[in-house]
Each structure stands twice: as C-alpha cells, then as structure tokens.
Coordinates of C-alpha atoms and ligand atoms in Angstrom, one line a residue:
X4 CA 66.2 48.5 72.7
X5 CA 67.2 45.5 71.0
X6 CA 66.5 46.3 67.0
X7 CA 69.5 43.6 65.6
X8 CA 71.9 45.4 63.9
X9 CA 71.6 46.3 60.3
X10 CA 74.9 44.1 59.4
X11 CA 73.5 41.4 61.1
X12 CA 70.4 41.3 58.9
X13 CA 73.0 42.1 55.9
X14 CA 74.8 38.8 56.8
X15 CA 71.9 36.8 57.5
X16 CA 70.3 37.8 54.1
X17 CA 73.5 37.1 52.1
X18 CA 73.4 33.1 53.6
X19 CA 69.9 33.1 53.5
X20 CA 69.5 33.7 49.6
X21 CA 71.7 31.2 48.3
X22 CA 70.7 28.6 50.9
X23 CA 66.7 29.0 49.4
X24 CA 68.0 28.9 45.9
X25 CA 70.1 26.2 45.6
X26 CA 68.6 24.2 48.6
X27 CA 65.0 25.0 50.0
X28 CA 63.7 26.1 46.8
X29 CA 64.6 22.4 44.7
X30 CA 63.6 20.4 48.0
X31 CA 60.2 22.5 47.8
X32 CA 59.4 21.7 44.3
X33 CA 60.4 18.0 44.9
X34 CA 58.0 17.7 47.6
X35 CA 55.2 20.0 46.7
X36 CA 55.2 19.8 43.1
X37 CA 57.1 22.1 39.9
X38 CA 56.3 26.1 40.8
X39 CA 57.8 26.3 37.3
X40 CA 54.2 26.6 35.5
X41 CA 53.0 30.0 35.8
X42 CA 50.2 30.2 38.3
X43 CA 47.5 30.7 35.5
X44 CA 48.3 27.3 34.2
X45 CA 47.6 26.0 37.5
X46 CA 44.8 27.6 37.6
X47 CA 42.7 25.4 34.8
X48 CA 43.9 22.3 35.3
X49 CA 41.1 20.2 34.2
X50 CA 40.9 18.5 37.3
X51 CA 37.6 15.9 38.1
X52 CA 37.0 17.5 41.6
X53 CA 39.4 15.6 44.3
X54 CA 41.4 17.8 46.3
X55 CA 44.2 15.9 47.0
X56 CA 45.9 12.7 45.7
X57 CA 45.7 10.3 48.2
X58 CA 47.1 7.0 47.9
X59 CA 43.9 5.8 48.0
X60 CA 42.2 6.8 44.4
X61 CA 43.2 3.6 43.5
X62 CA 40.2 2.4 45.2
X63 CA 37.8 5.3 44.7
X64 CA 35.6 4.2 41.7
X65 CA 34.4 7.5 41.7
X66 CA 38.1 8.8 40.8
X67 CA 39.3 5.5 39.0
X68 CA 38.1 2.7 36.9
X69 CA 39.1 -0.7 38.8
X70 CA 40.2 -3.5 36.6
X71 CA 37.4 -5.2 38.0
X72 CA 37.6 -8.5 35.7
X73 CA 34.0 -7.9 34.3
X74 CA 33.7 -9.7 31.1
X75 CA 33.8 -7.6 28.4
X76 CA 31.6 -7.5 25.2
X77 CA 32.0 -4.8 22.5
X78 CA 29.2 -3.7 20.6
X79 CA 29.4 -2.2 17.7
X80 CA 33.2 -2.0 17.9
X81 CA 35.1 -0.8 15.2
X82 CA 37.2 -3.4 12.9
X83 CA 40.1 -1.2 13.3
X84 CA 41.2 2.5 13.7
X85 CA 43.9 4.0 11.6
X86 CA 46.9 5.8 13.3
X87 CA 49.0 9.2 12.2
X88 CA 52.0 9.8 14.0
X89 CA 52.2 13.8 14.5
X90 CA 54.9 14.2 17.0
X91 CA 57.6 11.8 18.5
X92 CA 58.1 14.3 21.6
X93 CA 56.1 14.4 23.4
X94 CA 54.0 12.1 21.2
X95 CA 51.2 13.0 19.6
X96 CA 49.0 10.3 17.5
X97 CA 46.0 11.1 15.3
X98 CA 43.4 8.2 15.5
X99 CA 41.1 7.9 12.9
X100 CA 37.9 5.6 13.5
X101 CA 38.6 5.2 17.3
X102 CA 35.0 5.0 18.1
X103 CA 32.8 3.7 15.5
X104 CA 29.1 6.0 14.8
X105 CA 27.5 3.5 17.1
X106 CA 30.0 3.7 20.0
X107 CA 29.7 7.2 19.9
X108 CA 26.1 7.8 19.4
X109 CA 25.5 5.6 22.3
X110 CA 28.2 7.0 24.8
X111 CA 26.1 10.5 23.8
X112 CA 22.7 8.9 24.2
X113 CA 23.5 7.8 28.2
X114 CA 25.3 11.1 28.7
X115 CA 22.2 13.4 27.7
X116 CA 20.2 13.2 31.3
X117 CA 23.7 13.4 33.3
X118 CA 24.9 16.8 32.3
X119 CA 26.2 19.1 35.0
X120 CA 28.1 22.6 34.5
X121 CA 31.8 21.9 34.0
X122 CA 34.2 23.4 36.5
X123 CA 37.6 24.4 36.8
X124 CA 40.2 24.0 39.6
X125 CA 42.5 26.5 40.9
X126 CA 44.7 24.1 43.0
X127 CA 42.5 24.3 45.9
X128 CA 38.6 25.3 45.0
X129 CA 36.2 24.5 42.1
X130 CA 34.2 26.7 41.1
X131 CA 31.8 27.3 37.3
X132 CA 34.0 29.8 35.3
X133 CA 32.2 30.3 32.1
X134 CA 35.1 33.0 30.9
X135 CA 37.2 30.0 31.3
X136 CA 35.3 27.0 30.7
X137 CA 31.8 26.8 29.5
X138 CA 31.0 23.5 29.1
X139 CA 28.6 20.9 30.4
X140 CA 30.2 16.9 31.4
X141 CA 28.5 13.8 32.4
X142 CA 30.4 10.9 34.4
X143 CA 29.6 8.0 32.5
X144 CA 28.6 4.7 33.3
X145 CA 30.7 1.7 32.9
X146 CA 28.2 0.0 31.0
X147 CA 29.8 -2.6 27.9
X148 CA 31.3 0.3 25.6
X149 CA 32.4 2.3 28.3
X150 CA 34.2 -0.7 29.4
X151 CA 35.2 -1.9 26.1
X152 CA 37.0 1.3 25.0
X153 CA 38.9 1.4 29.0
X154 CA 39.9 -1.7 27.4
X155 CA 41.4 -0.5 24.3
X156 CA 42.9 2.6 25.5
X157 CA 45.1 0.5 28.0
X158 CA 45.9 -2.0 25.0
X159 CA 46.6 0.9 22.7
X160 CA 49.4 1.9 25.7
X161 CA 50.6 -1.4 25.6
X162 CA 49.3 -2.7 28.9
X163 CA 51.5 -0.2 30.8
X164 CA 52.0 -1.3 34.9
X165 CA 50.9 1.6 37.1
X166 CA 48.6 2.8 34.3
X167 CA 44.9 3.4 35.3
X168 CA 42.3 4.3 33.3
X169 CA 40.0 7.5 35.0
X170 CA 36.3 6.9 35.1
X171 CA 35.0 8.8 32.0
X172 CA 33.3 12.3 31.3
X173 CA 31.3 13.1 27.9
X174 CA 31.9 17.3 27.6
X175 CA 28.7 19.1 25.5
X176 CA 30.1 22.0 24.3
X177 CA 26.6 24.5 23.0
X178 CA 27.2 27.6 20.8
X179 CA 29.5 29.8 22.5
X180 CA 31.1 26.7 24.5
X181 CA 35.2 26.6 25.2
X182 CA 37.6 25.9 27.3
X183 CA 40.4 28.0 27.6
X184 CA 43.9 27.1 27.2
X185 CA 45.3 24.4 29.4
X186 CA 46.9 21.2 30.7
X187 CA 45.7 17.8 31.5
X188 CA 48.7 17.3 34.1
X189 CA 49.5 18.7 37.2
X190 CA 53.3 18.1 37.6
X191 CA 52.2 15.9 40.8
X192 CA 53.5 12.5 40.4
X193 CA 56.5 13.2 42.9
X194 CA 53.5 13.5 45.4
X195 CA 51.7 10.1 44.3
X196 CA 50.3 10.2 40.5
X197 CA 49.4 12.4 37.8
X198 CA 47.5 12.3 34.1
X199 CA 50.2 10.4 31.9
X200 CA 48.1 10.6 28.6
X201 CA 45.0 11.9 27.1
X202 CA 42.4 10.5 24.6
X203 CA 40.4 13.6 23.4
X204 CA 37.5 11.6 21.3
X205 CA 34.9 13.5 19.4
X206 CA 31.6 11.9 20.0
X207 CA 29.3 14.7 18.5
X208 CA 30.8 16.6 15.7
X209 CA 27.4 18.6 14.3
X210 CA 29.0 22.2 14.6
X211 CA 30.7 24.9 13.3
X212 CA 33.8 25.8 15.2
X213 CA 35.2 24.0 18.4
X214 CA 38.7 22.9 17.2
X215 CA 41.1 21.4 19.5
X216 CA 44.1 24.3 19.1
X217 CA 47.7 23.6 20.2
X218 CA 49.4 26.8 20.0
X219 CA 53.0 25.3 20.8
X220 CA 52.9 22.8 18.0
X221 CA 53.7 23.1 14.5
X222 CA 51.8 22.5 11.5
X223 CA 53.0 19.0 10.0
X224 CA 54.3 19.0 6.4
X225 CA 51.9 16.6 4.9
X226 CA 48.7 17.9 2.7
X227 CA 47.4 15.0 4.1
X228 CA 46.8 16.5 7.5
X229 CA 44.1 19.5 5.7
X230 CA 41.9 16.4 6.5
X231 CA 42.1 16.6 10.2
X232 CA 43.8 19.9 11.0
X233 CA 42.5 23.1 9.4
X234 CA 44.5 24.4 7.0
X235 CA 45.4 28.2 5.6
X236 CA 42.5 27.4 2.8
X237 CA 40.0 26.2 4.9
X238 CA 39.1 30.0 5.2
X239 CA 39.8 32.9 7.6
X240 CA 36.4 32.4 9.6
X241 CA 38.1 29.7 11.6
X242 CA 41.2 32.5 11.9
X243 CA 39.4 35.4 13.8
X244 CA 37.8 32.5 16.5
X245 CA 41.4 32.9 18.4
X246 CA 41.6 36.6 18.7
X247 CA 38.3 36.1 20.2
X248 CA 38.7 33.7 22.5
X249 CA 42.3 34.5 24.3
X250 CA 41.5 38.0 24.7
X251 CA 43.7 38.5 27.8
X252 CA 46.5 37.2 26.0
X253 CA 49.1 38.3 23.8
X254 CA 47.1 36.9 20.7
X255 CA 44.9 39.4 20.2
X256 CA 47.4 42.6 20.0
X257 CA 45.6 45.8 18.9
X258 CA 42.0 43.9 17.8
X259 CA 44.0 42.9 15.0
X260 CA 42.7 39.5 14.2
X261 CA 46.1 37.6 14.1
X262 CA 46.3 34.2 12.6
X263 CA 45.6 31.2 14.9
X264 CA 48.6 29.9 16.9
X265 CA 49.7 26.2 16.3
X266 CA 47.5 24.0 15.3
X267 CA 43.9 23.3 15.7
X268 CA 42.2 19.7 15.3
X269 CA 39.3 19.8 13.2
X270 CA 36.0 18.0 15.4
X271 CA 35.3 14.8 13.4
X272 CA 33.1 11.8 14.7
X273 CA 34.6 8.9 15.7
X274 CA 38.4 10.4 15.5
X275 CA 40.6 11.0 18.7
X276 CA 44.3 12.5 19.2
X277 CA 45.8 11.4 21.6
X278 CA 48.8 12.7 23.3
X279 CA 51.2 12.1 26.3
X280 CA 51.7 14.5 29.3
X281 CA 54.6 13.9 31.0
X282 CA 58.0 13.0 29.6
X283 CA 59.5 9.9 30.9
X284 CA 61.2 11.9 34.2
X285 CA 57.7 12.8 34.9
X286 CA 57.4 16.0 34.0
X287 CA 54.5 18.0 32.2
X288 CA 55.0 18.5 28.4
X289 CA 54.4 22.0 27.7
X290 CA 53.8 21.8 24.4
X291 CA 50.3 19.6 25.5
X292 CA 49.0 23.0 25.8
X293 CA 45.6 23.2 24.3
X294 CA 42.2 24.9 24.1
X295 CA 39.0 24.4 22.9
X296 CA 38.0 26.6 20.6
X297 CA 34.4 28.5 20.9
X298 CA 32.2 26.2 19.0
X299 CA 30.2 29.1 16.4
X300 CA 26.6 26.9 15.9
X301 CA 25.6 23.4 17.1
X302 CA 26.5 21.0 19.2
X303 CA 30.0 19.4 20.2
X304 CA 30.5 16.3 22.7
X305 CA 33.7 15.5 23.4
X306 CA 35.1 12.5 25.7
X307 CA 38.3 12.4 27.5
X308 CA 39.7 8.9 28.5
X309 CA 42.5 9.8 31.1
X310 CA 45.3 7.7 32.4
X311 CA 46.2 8.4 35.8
X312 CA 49.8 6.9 35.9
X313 CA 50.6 6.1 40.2
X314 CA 53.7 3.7 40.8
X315 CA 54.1 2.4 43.9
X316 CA 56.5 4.3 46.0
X317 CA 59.4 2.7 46.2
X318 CA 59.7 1.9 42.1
X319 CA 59.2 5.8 41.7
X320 CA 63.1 6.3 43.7
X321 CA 64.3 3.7 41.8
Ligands
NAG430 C1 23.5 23.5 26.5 O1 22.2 23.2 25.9 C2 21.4 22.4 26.7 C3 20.2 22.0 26.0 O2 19.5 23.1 25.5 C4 21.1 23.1 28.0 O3 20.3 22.3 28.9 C5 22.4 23.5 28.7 O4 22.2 24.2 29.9 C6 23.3 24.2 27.8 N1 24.6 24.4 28.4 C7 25.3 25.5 28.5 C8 26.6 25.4 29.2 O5 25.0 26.5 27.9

C-alpha cells in the first residue's frame, strides 16, 4: 500500500499553488496568448478561417495582401474624406466620405456572385452559427479599387512598418442579419501577429436597422454626432433591437426592453469608423467591443479592411 500521505499532498499543494500563480500561469499567457478574455469572447472572434498564425501569412495571398508594387489607378476616388475624432484611447475616428458612391457601388457589384455563409471561430473550428452571426461575405478581388483603398488605409496609418493590409471581405447582412457582440483581435501577437486596426465601411446602406453598437463607449457630447450615431430622439424602435438581440445577456433583464448600451453607428454609404485594437503593449482594447445590430428591412453590405500588424521577432523583445 503506497497511498502518499495526506501531509504530503498538503505540502505539495501549498508550493504548488503559488508556483502556478505567480510563475506558470504568466509564462502561459506569454506564450499561449491572454486567458484574461472570457471564453465567449474567444469564441467569436471574427477570424477569416486560418487556424494558426504561422510566420508564413506574410506570403499567403489568400490571408494577406502583398505589396506587390502593381501600379495603382483609382477610379472614382473621392476628393477627400472628412475625419471625427471620437476617442483618443483606444482611438476611434469617424470617417465621413471614405468611399465615394462609385467605389462602393462597385466593390458591391463584384461581391454579389461571391457570397458564401459567414462563419465564426471558436479558437479551433469554424462552423455557420446563425444565433451568432448571420451574415453572408465575399473575398474580394484585388482589382484597381480594391487596391486603391489598401492603399489609402495604409497611408491613412501613416505608412506603419509591420503593418499589412488583410485581403478584403464585403459582409451582406439580409433582414434579420447580425453579428453578435465581439472582437476583431485575438490577444495573439506575443505568438506572431494580430488585427492592430479595423475599417468597418458601409458599402450598402438601403435598410432599416443594422447599427454598429459599442456597448463600452460613451455617447460623445457633441449634437453633431445625431448625424452618425443614433441619438435618444431618433426614436425608441432602434431601442427594443438590443433587448432582442443579446438575449442571453444581462441586457434584456425581465423582457424589459432596456435602452441600448453605448453607442450605435448609424449605416451610412460611403462612411467608415475606424478603430484600433490593441494598445501600444499589444494588448486587445476591450472597449472595441461591438455588434451588429439585426438589420429590421433591406439590405446592408458592410466591408472590413483589416491590418494584421506582425514584427519581426526580434524587434517585438526589444
Ligand atoms: C440573403 O439574400 C440573398 C438574396 O436573396 C440570398 O441568396 C442569401 O442566401 C441570403 N442570406 C442570408 C444569410 O439569409
């Protein structure tokens, strides 16, 4: 009979727990990414369907778009886009005329025959979730305006080295369409790279409903902003979508419709906000949680233009 002895386990337990704490657990989340996000944010990442993060997306077209030197015409670019700053921290811009009506009529017009179901990721399968995401996207092809706005979204971030610029997916969103709460990030660039910024462009805007909500930020002060965010007078319609929608959360307590969380971006052609996702350590912002809200009638397209921010190794220890 050799059970070990109860005060052996006792002792072994008592040097056990502080060594996991204050030793395996940090070396853990170095290595294998934060645990710190709860597992249902993990859970929708919008990821774009690799299952790792190998060195080696760099090269993957599929994953990436190469700076390739292709000469670059830009038709029917706009003669300028307006900025509103909303938030220093993490920083959050409003950009008004991004895209002008051509740009994104055409960037809908080649996504139309490409649509697949959208998925979502749980950290290690895909799979079509519509009471999470119910959604259509189309890879695009780098055809002139695809090419033209990679272009200005890496001039926009000031030519940033590391900084690349993910092949891009139109999103149709139909009556009924979302996407549940979120984040764009991972918390993986301590194992190679992760999503440092998001454009979310509206390309199709002929709906009711399907606001961009941000339930951690706070409405800014300016009467101004009732053009772009929806506002207490824009009705309570809009106000009863987010009871709806989060119904597993704490939103929706007792069927009482409550009023929406944070903000929500009104869908308007052309615009985009665009946000960063990891502060300057490299850690996810978790105020860049966001939804899209049920769109009520119509049609919504959407376009996300990524930037997958990699260093090389050796400046990341630096
Ligand atoms: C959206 O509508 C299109 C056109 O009717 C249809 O082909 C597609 O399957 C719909 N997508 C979803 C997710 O309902």
């Amino acid at each position: 009979m050799s059970l070990p002895n109860f005060s052996i386990v006792v002792t072994w337990a008592l040097y056990f727990i502080p060594v996991y704490i204050f030793i395996l657990s940090p070396l853990l989340q170095t290595f294998f990414g934060s645990s710190t996000t709860n597992s249902e944010n993990v859970n929708i990442f919008d990821w774009t369907g690799e299952d790792t993060i190998p060195a080696s997306n760099l090269r993957d077209d599929s994953f990436i778009s190469p700076e390739d030197g292709v000469p670059i015409t830009c038709p029917g670019e706009p003669a300028g886009y307006k900025v509103h700053l909303l938030s220093r921290a993490p920083l959050i811009l409003y950009l008004e005329n991004f895209l002008s009506d051509e740009e994104a009529d055409h960037l809908v017009d080649i996504s139309v025959d490409k649509y697949k179901p959208s998925i979502v990721y749980d950290g290690k399968t895909e799979q079509v979730d519509p009471s999470k995401r119910l959604s259509d996207r189309a890879l695009l092809d780098r055809d002139d305006t695809v090419r033209c706005l990679e272009d200005r979204a890496r001039a926009f971030q000031g030519w940033r080295p590391h900084l690349y610029i993910e092949r891009m997916w139109a999103q149709r969103y139909n009556a009924s369409g979302h996407y549940r709460h979120h984040y764009d990030w991972a918390g993986t660039l301590a194992r190679g790279g992760d999503r440092l910024s998001t454009f979310m462009v509206y390309l199709g805007a002929d709906c009711e409903g399907g606001g961009t909500n941000f339930p951690r930020l706070a409405m800014p002060p300016g009467k101004e902003w009732c053009r772009f965010l929806e506002c207490e007078e824009d009705g309570a319609e809009a106000q009863i979508q987010a009871g709806d929608l989060d119904s597993d959360s704490d939103q929706n307590l007792g069927g009482i419709p409550k009023q929406k969380p944070g903000i929500t971006f009104k869908p308007i052609k052309g615009n985009a906000i665009f946000w960063e996702n990891l502060r300057s350590d490299g850690t996810g912002y978790p105020e860049t949680w966001h939804a899209a809200y049920p769109v009520t009638s119509g049609t919504k397209v959407g376009l996300n233009i990524w930037s997958w921010y990699q260093p090389p190794m050796r400046a990341r220890r630096g």
